[in-house]
PDB file of C-alpha atoms and ligand atoms in Angstrom:
ATOM      1  CA  MET G   1      21.240  19.170  18.049  1.00 92.00           C
ATOM      2  CA  LEU G   2      23.374  15.879  17.244  1.00 95.00           C
ATOM      3  CA  ASN G   3      26.218  16.138  15.734  1.00 97.00           C
ATOM      4  CA  GLN G   4      26.708  12.917  13.139  1.00 97.00           C
ATOM      5  CA  THR G   5      28.950  10.937  14.985  1.00 97.00           C
ATOM      6  CA  GLN G   6      25.796  10.419  17.477  1.00 97.00           C
ATOM      7  CA  ILE G   7      23.604  10.554  15.221  1.00 97.00           C
ATOM      8  CA  ASN G   8      25.483   6.960  13.882  1.00 97.00           C
ATOM      9  CA  TYR G   9      24.859   5.544  17.627  1.00 97.00           C
ATOM     10  CA  CYS G  10      21.191   6.575  17.570  1.00 98.00           C
ATOM     11  CA  LEU G  11      20.955   4.749  14.723  1.00 97.00           C
ATOM     12  CA  ASP G  12      22.977   1.823  15.328  1.00 97.00           C
ATOM     13  CA  LYS G  13      21.081   1.257  18.515  1.00 98.00           C
ATOM     14  CA  ILE G  14      17.456   2.370  16.737  1.00 98.00           C
ATOM     15  CA  GLY G  15      19.067  -0.565  13.961  1.00 97.00           C
ATOM     16  CA  GLU G  16      19.742  -3.436  16.917  1.00 97.00           C
ATOM     17  CA  MET G  17      16.177  -2.846  19.117  1.00 98.00           C
ATOM     18  CA  PHE G  18      14.830  -3.347  15.278  1.00 97.00           C
ATOM     19  CA  PRO G  19      16.599  -5.716  12.627  1.00 96.00           C
ATOM     20  CA  ASP G  20      14.275  -7.026  11.049  1.00 96.00           C
ATOM     21  CA  ALA G  21      12.220  -3.771  10.776  1.00 96.00           C
ATOM     22  CA  HIS G  22      10.048  -4.205   7.326  1.00 95.00           C
ATOM     23  CA  CYS G  23       7.100  -2.652   5.205  1.00 95.00           C
ATOM     24  CA  GLU G  24       4.393  -3.782   7.418  1.00 95.00           C
ATOM     25  CA  LEU G  25       1.562  -3.636   4.137  1.00 97.00           C
ATOM     26  CA  ASN G  26       0.866  -6.687   2.979  1.00 98.00           C
ATOM     27  CA  HIS G  27       1.777  -6.877  -0.684  1.00 97.00           C
ATOM     28  CA  SER G  28       2.493  -9.177  -3.166  1.00 97.00           C
ATOM     29  CA  ASN G  29       3.580  -6.813  -6.199  1.00 96.00           C
ATOM     30  CA  PRO G  30       4.439  -2.846  -6.710  1.00 96.00           C
ATOM     31  CA  PHE G  31       0.179  -1.923  -7.822  1.00 97.00           C
ATOM     32  CA  GLU G  32      -0.997  -3.700  -4.458  1.00 97.00           C
ATOM     33  CA  LEU G  33       1.458  -1.588  -2.293  1.00 97.00           C
ATOM     34  CA  VAL G  34       0.982   1.487  -4.055  1.00 96.00           C
ATOM     35  CA  ILE G  35      -3.036   1.019  -3.436  1.00 97.00           C
ATOM     36  CA  ALA G  36      -2.225  -0.366   0.147  1.00 97.00           C
ATOM     37  CA  VAL G  37      -0.200   3.082   0.435  1.00 95.00           C
ATOM     38  CA  ALA G  38      -2.831   5.397  -0.685  1.00 93.00           C
ATOM     39  CA  LEU G  39      -5.610   2.884   1.924  1.00 95.00           C
ATOM     40  CA  SER G  40      -3.280   3.395   4.959  1.00 93.00           C
ATOM     41  CA  ALA G  41      -3.448   7.784   4.924  1.00 88.00           C
ATOM     42  CA  GLN G  42      -4.283   8.644   8.916  1.00 86.00           C
ATOM     43  CA  CYS G  43      -5.016   4.866   9.282  1.00 90.00           C
ATOM     44  CA  THR G  44      -3.190   2.161  11.305  1.00 92.00           C
ATOM     45  CA  ASP G  45      -1.551  -0.942   8.596  1.00 94.00           C
ATOM     46  CA  ALA G  46      -2.963  -2.936  11.006  1.00 96.00           C
ATOM     47  CA  LEU G  47      -6.545  -2.327   9.194  1.00 97.00           C
ATOM     48  CA  VAL G  48      -5.180  -1.709   5.715  1.00 97.00           C
ATOM     49  CA  ASN G  49      -4.328  -5.410   5.484  1.00 98.00           C
ATOM     50  CA  ARG G  50      -7.276  -6.528   7.448  1.00 98.00           C
ATOM     51  CA  VAL G  51      -9.217  -4.979   4.362  1.00 98.00           C
ATOM     52  CA  THR G  52      -6.635  -5.724   1.689  1.00 98.00           C
ATOM     53  CA  LYS G  53      -6.947  -9.204   1.916  1.00 98.00           C
ATOM     54  CA  SER G  54     -10.482  -9.671   0.552  1.00 97.00           C
ATOM     55  CA  LEU G  55      -9.314  -6.365  -1.912  1.00 98.00           C
ATOM     56  CA  PHE G  56      -6.483  -8.102  -3.323  1.00 98.00           C
ATOM     57  CA  LEU G  57      -8.440 -11.254  -4.109  1.00 98.00           C
ATOM     58  CA  LYS G  58     -11.365  -8.885  -6.029  1.00 98.00           C
ATOM     59  CA  TYR G  59      -9.176  -7.209  -7.531  1.00 98.00           C
ATOM     60  CA  LYS G  60      -6.212  -7.387  -8.882  1.00 97.00           C
ATOM     61  CA  GLU G  61      -5.762  -5.510 -12.124  1.00 96.00           C
ATOM     62  CA  PRO G  62      -5.920  -1.667 -12.246  1.00 97.00           C
ATOM     63  CA  GLU G  63      -8.786  -2.068 -14.415  1.00 98.00           C
ATOM     64  CA  ASP G  64     -10.791  -4.158 -12.207  1.00 98.00           C
ATOM     65  CA  TYR G  65     -11.271  -1.280  -9.902  1.00 98.00           C
ATOM     66  CA  LEU G  66     -12.376   0.521 -12.842  1.00 98.00           C
ATOM     67  CA  ASN G  67     -15.004  -1.923 -13.373  1.00 98.00           C
ATOM     68  CA  VAL G  68     -16.797  -1.368 -10.746  1.00 98.00           C
ATOM     69  CA  PRO G  69     -19.300   1.513  -9.480  1.00 98.00           C
ATOM     70  CA  LEU G  70     -18.068   3.890  -7.328  1.00 98.00           C
ATOM     71  CA  GLU G  71     -19.982   3.039  -4.742  1.00 98.00           C
ATOM     72  CA  GLU G  72     -19.076  -0.561  -4.786  1.00 98.00           C
ATOM     73  CA  LEU G  73     -15.145   0.059  -3.625  1.00 98.00           C
ATOM     74  CA  GLU G  74     -16.138   2.173  -1.698  1.00 98.00           C
ATOM     75  CA  GLY G  75     -18.055  -0.389   0.505  1.00 98.00           C
ATOM     76  CA  ASP G  76     -15.518  -2.668  -0.443  1.00 98.00           C
ATOM     77  CA  ILE G  77     -12.847  -0.304   2.016  1.00 98.00           C
ATOM     78  CA  LYS G  78     -15.522   1.321   4.051  1.00 96.00           C
ATOM     79  CA  SER G  79     -13.970   0.261   7.124  1.00 96.00           C
ATOM     80  CA  ILE G  80     -11.211   2.809   6.112  1.00 96.00           C
ATOM     81  CA  GLY G  81     -11.414   6.428   7.592  1.00 91.00           C
ATOM     82  CA  LEU G  82     -11.326   9.065   4.512  1.00 95.00           C
ATOM     83  CA  TYR G  83     -12.894   5.897   2.720  1.00 97.00           C
ATOM     84  CA  ARG G  84     -15.073   7.974  -0.185  1.00 97.00           C
ATOM     85  CA  ASN G  85     -12.234  10.367  -0.977  1.00 97.00           C
ATOM     86  CA  LYS G  86      -9.569   7.218  -1.509  1.00 97.00           C
ATOM     87  CA  ALA G  87     -11.943   5.740  -2.999  1.00 98.00           C
ATOM     88  CA  LYS G  88     -12.218   8.296  -5.848  1.00 97.00           C
ATOM     89  CA  ASN G  89      -8.503   8.360  -5.718  1.00 97.00           C
ATOM     90  CA  ILE G  90      -8.255   4.630  -6.748  1.00 97.00           C
ATOM     91  CA  GLN G  91      -9.866   5.000  -9.611  1.00 98.00           C
ATOM     92  CA  LYS G  92      -8.599   8.352 -10.986  1.00 98.00           C
ATOM     93  CA  LEU G  93      -4.752   6.208 -10.456  1.00 97.00           C
ATOM     94  CA  CYS G  94      -5.814   3.135 -12.453  1.00 98.00           C
ATOM     95  CA  ARG G  95      -7.636   5.311 -15.259  1.00 98.00           C
ATOM     96  CA  MET G  96      -4.308   7.400 -15.336  1.00 98.00           C
ATOM     97  CA  LEU G  97      -2.442   4.128 -15.062  1.00 98.00           C
ATOM     98  CA  ILE G  98      -3.872   2.694 -17.641  1.00 98.00           C
ATOM     99  CA  ASP G  99      -4.107   5.558 -20.008  1.00 98.00           C
ATOM    100  CA  GLU G 100      -0.583   6.906 -19.577  1.00 97.00           C
ATOM    101  CA  TYR G 101       1.805   3.770 -18.446  1.00 97.00           C
ATOM    102  CA  GLY G 102       0.082   1.553 -20.046  1.00 96.00           C
ATOM    103  CA  GLY G 103      -0.988  -0.142 -16.710  1.00 95.00           C
ATOM    104  CA  ILE G 104       1.973  -0.836 -15.356  1.00 95.00           C
ATOM    105  CA  LEU G 105       3.362   1.498 -12.364  1.00 96.00           C
ATOM    106  CA  PRO G 106       6.751   3.477 -12.821  1.00 96.00           C
ATOM    107  CA  ALA G 107       9.295   2.493 -10.983  1.00 96.00           C
ATOM    108  CA  ASP G 108      10.603   7.259 -10.282  1.00 96.00           C
ATOM    109  CA  ARG G 109       9.398   9.135  -7.489  1.00 96.00           C
ATOM    110  CA  ASP G 110       8.746  12.153  -9.547  1.00 96.00           C
ATOM    111  CA  GLU G 111       5.998  10.172 -11.343  1.00 96.00           C
ATOM    112  CA  LEU G 112       4.798   8.650  -9.143  1.00 97.00           C
ATOM    113  CA  THR G 113       3.197  11.335  -7.666  1.00 96.00           C
ATOM    114  CA  LYS G 114       1.409  12.579 -10.348  1.00 96.00           C
ATOM    115  CA  PHE G 115      -1.415   9.927  -9.489  1.00 96.00           C
ATOM    116  CA  PRO G 116      -4.213  11.191  -7.892  1.00 93.00           C
ATOM    117  CA  GLY G 117      -3.417  10.048  -3.732  1.00 89.00           C
ATOM    118  CA  VAL G 118      -0.096   9.971  -3.935  1.00 93.00           C
ATOM    119  CA  GLY G 119       2.230  12.250  -2.553  1.00 93.00           C
ATOM    120  CA  ARG G 120       6.328  12.209  -1.423  1.00 95.00           C
ATOM    121  CA  LYS G 121       5.937  10.073   1.355  1.00 94.00           C
ATOM    122  CA  THR G 122       3.559   7.427  -0.350  1.00 94.00           C
ATOM    123  CA  ALA G 123       5.906   7.333  -3.287  1.00 96.00           C
ATOM    124  CA  ASN G 124       9.013   7.065  -1.352  1.00 96.00           C
ATOM    125  CA  VAL G 125       7.557   4.384   0.116  1.00 95.00           C
ATOM    126  CA  VAL G 126       7.024   2.525  -3.130  1.00 96.00           C
ATOM    127  CA  VAL G 127       9.708   3.265  -4.789  1.00 97.00           C
ATOM    128  CA  SER G 128      11.687   1.625  -2.006  1.00 96.00           C
ATOM    129  CA  VAL G 129       9.748  -1.349  -0.658  1.00 96.00           C
ATOM    130  CA  ALA G 130       8.680  -2.348  -4.455  1.00 96.00           C
ATOM    131  CA  PHE G 131      11.137  -1.229  -6.768  1.00 96.00           C
ATOM    132  CA  GLY G 132      14.646  -1.041  -3.845  1.00 95.00           C
ATOM    133  CA  VAL G 133      15.689   2.324  -4.942  1.00 96.00           C
ATOM    134  CA  PRO G 134      17.040   3.979  -1.935  1.00 97.00           C
ATOM    135  CA  ALA G 135      14.223   6.684  -0.171  1.00 97.00           C
ATOM    136  CA  ILE G 136      13.767   8.199   3.176  1.00 97.00           C
ATOM    137  CA  ALA G 137       9.697   8.416   3.518  1.00 96.00           C
ATOM    138  CA  VAL G 138       9.135  10.499   6.350  1.00 96.00           C
ATOM    139  CA  ASP G 139       6.037   9.680   7.660  1.00 93.00           C
ATOM    140  CA  THR G 140       4.444  11.039  11.273  1.00 94.00           C
ATOM    141  CA  HIS G 141       6.623   8.220  13.371  1.00 96.00           C
ATOM    142  CA  VAL G 142      10.335   9.290  11.167  1.00 97.00           C
ATOM    143  CA  GLU G 143       9.550  12.526  11.721  1.00 98.00           C
ATOM    144  CA  ARG G 144       8.436  12.160  15.465  1.00 98.00           C
ATOM    145  CA  VAL G 145      11.536  10.671  16.545  1.00 98.00           C
ATOM    146  CA  SER G 146      14.491  12.605  14.091  1.00 98.00           C
ATOM    147  CA  LYS G 147      12.285  15.736  15.987  1.00 98.00           C
ATOM    148  CA  ARG G 148      12.460  14.597  19.613  1.00 98.00           C
ATOM    149  CA  LEU G 149      16.263  13.236  19.101  1.00 98.00           C
ATOM    150  CA  GLY G 150      17.114  15.845  17.497  1.00 97.00           C
ATOM    151  CA  ILE G 151      18.685  14.927  14.213  1.00 97.00           C
ATOM    152  CA  CYS G 152      15.938  17.358  12.777  1.00 97.00           C
ATOM    153  CA  ARG G 153      14.410  20.880  13.840  1.00 97.00           C
ATOM    154  CA  TRP G 154      11.099  20.990  15.466  1.00 97.00           C
ATOM    155  CA  LYS G 155      10.216  24.095  13.301  1.00 98.00           C
ATOM    156  CA  ASP G 156      11.216  21.363  10.168  1.00 98.00           C
ATOM    157  CA  SER G 157       9.048  20.368   7.310  1.00 98.00           C
ATOM    158  CA  VAL G 158       8.706  17.054   6.601  1.00 97.00           C
ATOM    159  CA  LEU G 159      10.682  17.429   3.508  1.00 97.00           C
ATOM    160  CA  GLU G 160      13.186  18.878   5.365  1.00 98.00           C
ATOM    161  CA  VAL G 161      13.347  16.349   8.148  1.00 98.00           C
ATOM    162  CA  GLU G 162      13.691  14.261   3.700  1.00 98.00           C
ATOM    163  CA  GLN G 163      16.628  16.418   3.288  1.00 98.00           C
ATOM    164  CA  THR G 164      18.150  16.027   6.240  1.00 98.00           C
ATOM    165  CA  LEU G 165      17.895  12.673   6.725  1.00 98.00           C
ATOM    166  CA  MET G 166      19.640  12.042   3.597  1.00 98.00           C
ATOM    167  CA  ARG G 167      22.607  14.605   4.392  1.00 98.00           C
ATOM    168  CA  ARG G 168      23.493  12.452   7.107  1.00 97.00           C
ATOM    169  CA  VAL G 169      22.844   8.381   6.168  1.00 97.00           C
ATOM    170  CA  PRO G 170      24.038   6.762   3.543  1.00 97.00           C
ATOM    171  CA  LYS G 171      22.096   6.278   0.892  1.00 97.00           C
ATOM    172  CA  GLU G 172      22.523   2.489   1.029  1.00 96.00           C
ATOM    173  CA  LYS G 173      21.124   2.623   4.240  1.00 96.00           C
ATOM    174  CA  TRP G 174      17.994   5.675   3.833  1.00 97.00           C
ATOM    175  CA  SER G 175      15.246   2.607   3.246  1.00 95.00           C
ATOM    176  CA  ASP G 176      16.341   0.366   6.243  1.00 96.00           C
ATOM    177  CA  THR G 177      17.032   3.299   8.010  1.00 97.00           C
ATOM    178  CA  HIS G 178      13.128   4.520   7.182  1.00 96.00           C
ATOM    179  CA  HIS G 179      11.740   1.400   8.222  1.00 97.00           C
ATOM    180  CA  LYS G 180      14.106   0.874  11.411  1.00 97.00           C
ATOM    181  CA  LEU G 181      12.548   4.732  12.456  1.00 98.00           C
ATOM    182  CA  ILE G 182       9.125   3.653  11.513  1.00 96.00           C
ATOM    183  CA  PHE G 183       9.179   0.438  13.561  1.00 97.00           C
ATOM    184  CA  PHE G 184      11.035   2.713  16.167  1.00 98.00           C
ATOM    185  CA  GLY G 185       8.380   5.460  16.392  1.00 97.00           C
ATOM    186  CA  ARG G 186       5.569   2.830  16.002  1.00 95.00           C
ATOM    187  CA  TYR G 187       6.838   0.265  19.089  1.00 96.00           C
ATOM    188  CA  HIS G 188       8.968   2.516  21.670  1.00 98.00           C
ATOM    189  CA  CYS G 189       9.003   6.063  21.439  1.00 98.00           C
ATOM    190  CA  LYS G 190       5.106   6.009  21.073  1.00 97.00           C
ATOM    191  CA  ALA G 191       3.063   9.672  19.920  1.00 96.00           C
ATOM    192  CA  GLN G 192       1.436   9.392  23.482  1.00 95.00           C
ATOM    193  CA  SER G 193       3.571   6.877  26.149  1.00 95.00           C
ATOM    194  CA  PRO G 194       7.341   7.319  24.742  1.00 97.00           C
ATOM    195  CA  GLN G 195       9.506   4.277  26.790  1.00 97.00           C
ATOM    196  CA  CYS G 196      12.305   6.904  27.433  1.00 97.00           C
ATOM    197  CA  GLU G 197      12.647   5.211  30.969  1.00 95.00           C
ATOM    198  CA  ILE G 198      14.183   2.591  29.303  1.00 97.00           C
ATOM    199  CA  CYS G 199      14.981   3.908  26.088  1.00 98.00           C
ATOM    200  CA  PRO G 200      19.378   3.404  25.073  1.00 97.00           C
ATOM    201  CA  LEU G 201      19.454   6.744  23.918  1.00 98.00           C
ATOM    202  CA  LEU G 202      18.017   8.830  26.537  1.00 97.00           C
ATOM    203  CA  ASP G 203      21.551  10.321  27.096  1.00 96.00           C
ATOM    204  CA  LEU G 204      21.728  11.943  24.395  1.00 97.00           C
ATOM    205  CA  CYS G 205      17.785  13.006  23.863  1.00 97.00           C
ATOM    206  CA  ARG G 206      16.549  16.118  24.625  1.00 95.00           C
ATOM    207  CA  GLU G 207      13.193  15.511  24.066  1.00 96.00           C
ATOM    208  CA  GLY G 208      13.468  12.496  26.854  1.00 96.00           C
ATOM    209  CA  LYS G 209      15.402  13.690  29.420  1.00 95.00           C
ATOM    210  CA  LYS G 210      12.907  16.741  29.343  1.00 94.00           C
ATOM    211  CA  ARG G 211       9.814  14.540  29.972  1.00 94.00           C
ATOM    212  CA  MET G 212      12.229  12.466  32.602  1.00 92.00           C
ATOM    213  CA  LYS G 213      13.319  15.286  34.399  1.00 88.00           C
ATOM    214  CA  ARG G 214       9.528  15.948  34.629  1.00 84.00           C
ATOM    215  CA  VAL G 215       8.322  12.696  35.685  1.00 79.00           C
ATOM    216  CA  LYS G 216      11.362  12.092  38.426  1.00 69.00           C
ATOM    217  CA  GLY G 217      13.427  15.376  38.381  1.00 57.00           C
ATOM    218  CA  TYR G 218      16.196  12.995  36.209  1.00 51.00           C
TER     219      TYR G 218
HETATM  220  S1  LIG U 301      14.332   8.702  24.940  1.00 84.31           S
HETATM  221 FE1  LIG U 301      12.188   8.677  25.307  1.00 84.31          FE
HETATM  222  S2  LIG U 301      11.771  10.933  23.411  1.00 84.31           S
HETATM  223 FE2  LIG U 301      13.878  10.196  23.224  1.00 84.31          FE
HETATM  224  S3  LIG U 301      14.507   8.315  22.308  1.00 84.31           S
HETATM  225 FE3  LIG U 301      14.011   7.550  23.544  1.00 84.31          FE
HETATM  226  S4  LIG U 301      11.802   7.024  23.676  1.00 84.31           S
HETATM  227 FE4  LIG U 301      12.147   8.601  22.330  1.00 84.31          FE
END
């Protein structure tokens, strides 16, 4: 496992590699972001952006999603995986938003997780990106990178990964670190083919050293 100095070094290097890391889901307000994140489960941001380009022109307010039959909304998002479930959750989310929150999305993680289809990760993304509240959303990239590098243990749950990162990273850097780890995982330390041979973190990385040993006796 990495010590604090090594973790700081890794996060600094990752920051240098991806200084412009940011949320890649297109949106123009918190409501659009929560819809985009809800659509993004098990699906790429690029595909979500293709769908929301026309979706957000047609549906602007929570009421708009409730003014169409479920089948019509399903049709509008059907190129996205799990679209039936997602359409149902979006309508339930809009119903609850109107009935219990006066149509205004709360800027609070715990409140957000009460909405259908909104888990802790989605809520963390929304509070951090839309409302500027420090949070570390642990998605598949953040979890994989944290475990490969030895910032977290392989057996850690997603919540444990989040808690470890919150302990190890200063609060004012939580949101930025989340984006940088996502970019690092998405474009460099990829799930199937991590670029270990050109990785500046190889000397510190337990997974990278194991992989390089297998490939060329590093
Ligand atoms: S050495 Fe390989 S596994 Fe480790 S962080 Fe770099 S790319 Fe990922």
